[in-house]
Coordinates of C-alpha atoms in Angstrom, one line a residue:
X110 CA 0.0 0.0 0.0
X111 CA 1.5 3.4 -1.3
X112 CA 2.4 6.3 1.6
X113 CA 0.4 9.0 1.1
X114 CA 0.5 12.1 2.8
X115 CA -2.5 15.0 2.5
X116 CA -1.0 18.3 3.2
X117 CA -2.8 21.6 4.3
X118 CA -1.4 25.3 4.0
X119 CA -3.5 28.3 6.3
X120 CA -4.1 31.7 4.9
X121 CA -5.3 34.0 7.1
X122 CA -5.3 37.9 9.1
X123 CA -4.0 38.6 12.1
X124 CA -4.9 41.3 15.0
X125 CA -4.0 42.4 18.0
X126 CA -5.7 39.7 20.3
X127 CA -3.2 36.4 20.9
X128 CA -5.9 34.5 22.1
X129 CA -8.1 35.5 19.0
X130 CA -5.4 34.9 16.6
X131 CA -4.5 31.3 18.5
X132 CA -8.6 30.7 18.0
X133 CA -9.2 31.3 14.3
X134 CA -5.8 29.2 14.1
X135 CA -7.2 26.4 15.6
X136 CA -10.6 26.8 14.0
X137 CA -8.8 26.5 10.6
X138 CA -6.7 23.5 11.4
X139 CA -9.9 21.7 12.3
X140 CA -11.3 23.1 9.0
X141 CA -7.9 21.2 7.5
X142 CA -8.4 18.3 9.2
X143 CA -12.1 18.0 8.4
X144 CA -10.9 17.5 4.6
X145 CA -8.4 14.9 5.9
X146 CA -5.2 16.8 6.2
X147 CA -2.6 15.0 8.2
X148 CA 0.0 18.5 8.2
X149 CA -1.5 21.8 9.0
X150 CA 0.7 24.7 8.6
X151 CA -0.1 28.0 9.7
X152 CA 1.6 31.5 8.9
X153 CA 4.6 32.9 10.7
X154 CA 4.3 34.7 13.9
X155 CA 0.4 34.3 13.4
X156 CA 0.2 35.0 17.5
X157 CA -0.3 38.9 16.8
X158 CA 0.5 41.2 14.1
X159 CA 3.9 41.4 12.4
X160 CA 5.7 43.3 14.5
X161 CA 9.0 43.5 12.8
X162 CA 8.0 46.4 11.0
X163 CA 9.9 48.8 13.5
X164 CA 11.9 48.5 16.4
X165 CA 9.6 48.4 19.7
X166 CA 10.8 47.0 22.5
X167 CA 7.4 46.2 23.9
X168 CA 7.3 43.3 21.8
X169 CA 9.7 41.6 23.7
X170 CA 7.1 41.0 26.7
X171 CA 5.1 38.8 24.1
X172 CA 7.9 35.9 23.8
X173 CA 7.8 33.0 25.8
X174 CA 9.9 29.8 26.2
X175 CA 9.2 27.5 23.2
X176 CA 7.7 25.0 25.4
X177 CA 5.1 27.6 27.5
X178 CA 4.4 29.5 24.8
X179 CA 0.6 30.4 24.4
X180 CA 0.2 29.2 20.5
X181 CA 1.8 26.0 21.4
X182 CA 0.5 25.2 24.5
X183 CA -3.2 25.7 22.8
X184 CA -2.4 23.8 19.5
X185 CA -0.2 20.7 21.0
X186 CA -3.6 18.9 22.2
X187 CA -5.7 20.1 19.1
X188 CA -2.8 17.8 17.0
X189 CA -3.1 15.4 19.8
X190 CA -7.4 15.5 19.3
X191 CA -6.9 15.2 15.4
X192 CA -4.2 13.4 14.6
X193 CA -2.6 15.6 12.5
X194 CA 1.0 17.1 13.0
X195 CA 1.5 21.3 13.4
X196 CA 4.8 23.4 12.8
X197 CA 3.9 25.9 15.2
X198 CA 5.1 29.4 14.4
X199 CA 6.2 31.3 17.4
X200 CA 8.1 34.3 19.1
X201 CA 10.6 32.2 21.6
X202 CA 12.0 33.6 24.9
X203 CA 15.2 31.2 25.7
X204 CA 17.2 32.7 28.8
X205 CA 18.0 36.4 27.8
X206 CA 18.0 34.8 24.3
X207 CA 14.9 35.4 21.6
X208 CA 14.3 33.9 18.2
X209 CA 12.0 33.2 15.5
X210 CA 11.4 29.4 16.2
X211 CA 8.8 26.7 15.1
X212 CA 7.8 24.2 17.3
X213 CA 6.9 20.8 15.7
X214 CA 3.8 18.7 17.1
X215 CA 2.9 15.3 15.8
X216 CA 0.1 14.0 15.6
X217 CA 0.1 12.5 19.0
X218 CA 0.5 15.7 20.1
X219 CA 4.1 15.3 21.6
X220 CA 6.3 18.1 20.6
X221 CA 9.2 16.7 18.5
X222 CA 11.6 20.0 19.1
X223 CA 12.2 23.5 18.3
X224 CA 13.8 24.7 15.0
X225 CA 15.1 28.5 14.7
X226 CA 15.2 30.4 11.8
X227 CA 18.2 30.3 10.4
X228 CA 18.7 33.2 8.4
X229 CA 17.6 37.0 9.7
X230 CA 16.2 39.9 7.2
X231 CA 17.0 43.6 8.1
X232 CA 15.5 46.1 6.4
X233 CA 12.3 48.6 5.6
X234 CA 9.8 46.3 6.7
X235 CA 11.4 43.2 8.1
X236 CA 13.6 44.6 11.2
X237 CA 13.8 41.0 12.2
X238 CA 17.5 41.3 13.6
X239 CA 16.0 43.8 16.2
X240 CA 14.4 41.0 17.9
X241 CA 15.8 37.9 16.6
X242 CA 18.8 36.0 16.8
X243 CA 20.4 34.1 14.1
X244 CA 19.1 30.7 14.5
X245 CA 21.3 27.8 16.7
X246 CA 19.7 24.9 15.8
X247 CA 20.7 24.2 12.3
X248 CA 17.9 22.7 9.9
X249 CA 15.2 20.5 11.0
X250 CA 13.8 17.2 9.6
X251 CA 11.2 16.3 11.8
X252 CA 10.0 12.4 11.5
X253 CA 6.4 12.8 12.3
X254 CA 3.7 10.3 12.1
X255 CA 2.8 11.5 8.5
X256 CA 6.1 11.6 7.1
X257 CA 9.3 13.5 7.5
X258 CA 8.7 17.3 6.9
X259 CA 11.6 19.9 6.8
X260 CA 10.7 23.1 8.1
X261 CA 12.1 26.7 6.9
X262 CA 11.0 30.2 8.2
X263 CA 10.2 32.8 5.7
X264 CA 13.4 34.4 4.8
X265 CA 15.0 30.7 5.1
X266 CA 12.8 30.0 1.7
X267 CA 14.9 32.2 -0.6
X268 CA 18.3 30.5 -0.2
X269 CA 18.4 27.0 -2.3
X270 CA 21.1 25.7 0.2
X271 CA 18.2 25.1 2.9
X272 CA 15.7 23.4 0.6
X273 CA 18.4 21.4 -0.5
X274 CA 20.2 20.7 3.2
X275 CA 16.5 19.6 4.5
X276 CA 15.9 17.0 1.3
X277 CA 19.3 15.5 2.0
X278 CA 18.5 14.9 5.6
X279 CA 15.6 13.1 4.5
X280 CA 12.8 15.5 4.4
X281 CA 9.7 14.1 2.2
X282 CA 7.9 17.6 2.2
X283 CA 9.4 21.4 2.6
X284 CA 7.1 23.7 4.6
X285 CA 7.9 27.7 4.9
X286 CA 5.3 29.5 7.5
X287 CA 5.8 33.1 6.0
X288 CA 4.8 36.7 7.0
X289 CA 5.5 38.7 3.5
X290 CA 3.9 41.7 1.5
X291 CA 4.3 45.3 0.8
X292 CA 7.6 47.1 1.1
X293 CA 7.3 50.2 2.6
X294 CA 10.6 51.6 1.0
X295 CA 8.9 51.0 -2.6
X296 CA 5.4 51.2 -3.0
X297 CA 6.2 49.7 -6.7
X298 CA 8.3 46.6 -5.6
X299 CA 5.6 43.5 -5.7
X300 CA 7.4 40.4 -4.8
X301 CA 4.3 37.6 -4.6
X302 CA 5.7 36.3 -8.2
X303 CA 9.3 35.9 -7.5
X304 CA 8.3 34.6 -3.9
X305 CA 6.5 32.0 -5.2
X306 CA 8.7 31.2 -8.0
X307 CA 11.7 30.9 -5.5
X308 CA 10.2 27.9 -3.6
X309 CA 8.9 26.3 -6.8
X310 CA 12.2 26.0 -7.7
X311 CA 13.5 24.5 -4.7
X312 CA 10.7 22.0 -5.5
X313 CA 11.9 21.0 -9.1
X314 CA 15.3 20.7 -8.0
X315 CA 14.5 18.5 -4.8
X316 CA 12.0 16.6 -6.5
X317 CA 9.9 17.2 -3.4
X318 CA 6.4 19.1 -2.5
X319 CA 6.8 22.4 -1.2
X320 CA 4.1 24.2 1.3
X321 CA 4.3 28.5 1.6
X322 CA 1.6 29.5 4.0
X323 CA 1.3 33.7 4.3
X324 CA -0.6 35.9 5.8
X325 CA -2.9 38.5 4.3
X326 CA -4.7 41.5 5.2
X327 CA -4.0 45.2 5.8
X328 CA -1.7 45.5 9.5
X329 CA -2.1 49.6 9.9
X330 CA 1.4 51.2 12.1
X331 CA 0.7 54.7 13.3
X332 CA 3.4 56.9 12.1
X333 CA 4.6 54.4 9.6
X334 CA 5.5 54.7 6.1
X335 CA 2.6 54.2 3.9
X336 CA 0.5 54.2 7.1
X337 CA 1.3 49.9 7.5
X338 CA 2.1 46.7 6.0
X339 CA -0.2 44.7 3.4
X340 CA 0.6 41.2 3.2
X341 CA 0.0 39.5 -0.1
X342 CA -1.3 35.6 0.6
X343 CA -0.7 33.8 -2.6
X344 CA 0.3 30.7 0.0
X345 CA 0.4 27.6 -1.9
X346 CA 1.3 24.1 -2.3
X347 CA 3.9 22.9 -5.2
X348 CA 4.2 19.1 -6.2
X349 CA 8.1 18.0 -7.3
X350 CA 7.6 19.3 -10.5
X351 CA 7.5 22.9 -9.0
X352 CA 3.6 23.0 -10.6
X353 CA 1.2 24.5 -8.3
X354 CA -1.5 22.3 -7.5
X355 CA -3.5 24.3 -4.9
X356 CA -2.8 28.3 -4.1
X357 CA -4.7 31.2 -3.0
X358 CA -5.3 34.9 -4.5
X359 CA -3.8 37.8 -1.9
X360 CA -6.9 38.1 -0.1
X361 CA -8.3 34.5 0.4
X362 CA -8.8 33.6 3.8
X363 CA -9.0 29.8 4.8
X364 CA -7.0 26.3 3.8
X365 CA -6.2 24.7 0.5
X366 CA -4.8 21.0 1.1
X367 CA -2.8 18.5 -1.7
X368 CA -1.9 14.6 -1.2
X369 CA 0.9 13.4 -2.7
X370 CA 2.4 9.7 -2.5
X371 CA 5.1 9.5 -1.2
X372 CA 6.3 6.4 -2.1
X373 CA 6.4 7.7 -6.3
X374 CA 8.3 10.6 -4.5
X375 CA 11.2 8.5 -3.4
X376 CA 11.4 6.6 -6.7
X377 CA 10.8 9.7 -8.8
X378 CA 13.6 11.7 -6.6
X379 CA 16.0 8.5 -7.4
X380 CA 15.4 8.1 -11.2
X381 CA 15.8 11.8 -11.7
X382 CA 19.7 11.9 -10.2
X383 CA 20.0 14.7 -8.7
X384 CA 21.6 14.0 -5.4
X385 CA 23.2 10.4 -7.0
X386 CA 25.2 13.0 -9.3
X387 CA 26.1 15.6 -7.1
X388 CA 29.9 17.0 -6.2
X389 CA 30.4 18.1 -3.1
X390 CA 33.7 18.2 -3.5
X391 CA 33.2 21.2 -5.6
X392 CA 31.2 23.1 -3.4
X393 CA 33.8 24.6 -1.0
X394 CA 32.6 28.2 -2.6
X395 CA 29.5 28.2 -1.1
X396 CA 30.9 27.2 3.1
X397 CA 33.4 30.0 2.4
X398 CA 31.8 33.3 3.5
X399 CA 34.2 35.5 1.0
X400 CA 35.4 32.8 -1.9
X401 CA 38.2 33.8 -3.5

């Protein structure tokens, strides 16, 4: 009997309430689950509004440690309930310490680990390094009950290396929870396309499904450019030929889900050659942070 794995991707907004954002979160992973997803993924940081747009140092009151944190500590035993696994997305408090981590529950509800993102944006916008440190974990390949997922967060889905890292550690499916819209330093700089375009690529050259799940909506900042940030959606789910085969427009609200066997995957992967005809040995250039 063939492995099959039915994967779900969350589009939603996000306000000011936690406990209001953590609710319409878990009322859209039952709505996943309810059309037999097994892997729900929700957006990044879907806890409260995106805060990164500016440096506040309130914000830092609203992390927690990864295994007390509100978002997890609410969506653990609704994975638990429906069997499903959940990279939760969440602001994480370790020590005097802070970074922008996803927790992994199976679908037992156990919590398999925390992964932290690995690679930190600064600029108009995305004033992540403000609040975050660069990830200490290294990448993640959880093996849940569904199948082996590698997780990236947002920035982490622009840089090949990752994707490609996570499939050789034996991911089965790339997820990227994502937080992503307008720049406020260009009003004429749309990147939904690229965005997409980006993963989809990390799909066709991993031979592997790929899951972006964004948020969308208007987040208004008093004082700030443009008068706030408008995040784009488009979230999506790419098969391993990079072809999208469920997405949403920029203002959807809701889950689109995809199966894919997994068992064609790890033949497919194989017969295409991509990692039997690979040369490391030639890839000192890109552990080198200045080649010469």
């Amino acid at each position: 009997m063939a492995r099959t794995i039915r994967v779900a991707a969350i589009q939603a907004a996000y306000g000011q309430d936690t406990a209001a954002n953590i609710a319409k979160t878990a009322e859209l992973v039952r709505e996943a689950a309810g059309q037999g997803a097994q892997v729900v993924l929700p957006p990044e940081l879907f806890q409260g509004p995106y805060f990164c747009v500016a440096q506040e140092e309130r914000w830092f009151r609203e992390a927690h440690p990864w295994r007390e944190h509100p978002c997890v500590t609410a969506l653990a035993p609704l994975a638990q309930e429906l069997g499903v696994a959940i990279p939760i997305s969440i602001f994480e408090r370790e020590g005097p310490h802070y970074f922008n981590s996803v927790v992994m529950a199976d679908a037992d509800g156990g919590l398999l680990g925390v992964y932290r993102k690995s690679h930190i944006p600064d600029g108009p916008g995305y004033m992540e390094k403000y609040y975050f440190r660069p990830g200490d974990t290294g990448f993640k390949v959880w093996p849940t009950r569904h199948g082996r997922l590698g997780v990236g967060i947002c920035w982490d889905q622009w840089y090949p290396e990752a994707a490609r890292a996570m499939t050789l550690m034996g991911a089965e499916v790339l997820l990227y929870p994502t937080a992503i819209g307008s720049e406020p330093h260009d009003p004429t700089l749309d990147t939904a396309a690229p965005w997409r375009r980006a993963m989809q690529g990390h799909a066709v050259a991993n031979v592997i499904p790929v899951v972006g799940a964004n948020r969308t909506g208007f987040e208004p900042w008093a004082g700030y450019p443009n008068g706030g940030q408008l995040f784009y959606g488009s979230s999506f789910i790419a098969d391993h030929r990079g072809d999208l085969v469920a997405a949403f427009g920029r203002e959807d609200d809701g889950v689109i889900t995809a199966e894919f066997d997994l068992d064609f995957l790890a033949t497919h992967r194989a017969a295409w050659g991509f990692f039997r005809d690979r040369r490391p040995d030639l890839y000192g250039a890109l552990t080198q942070g200045r080649p010469t």
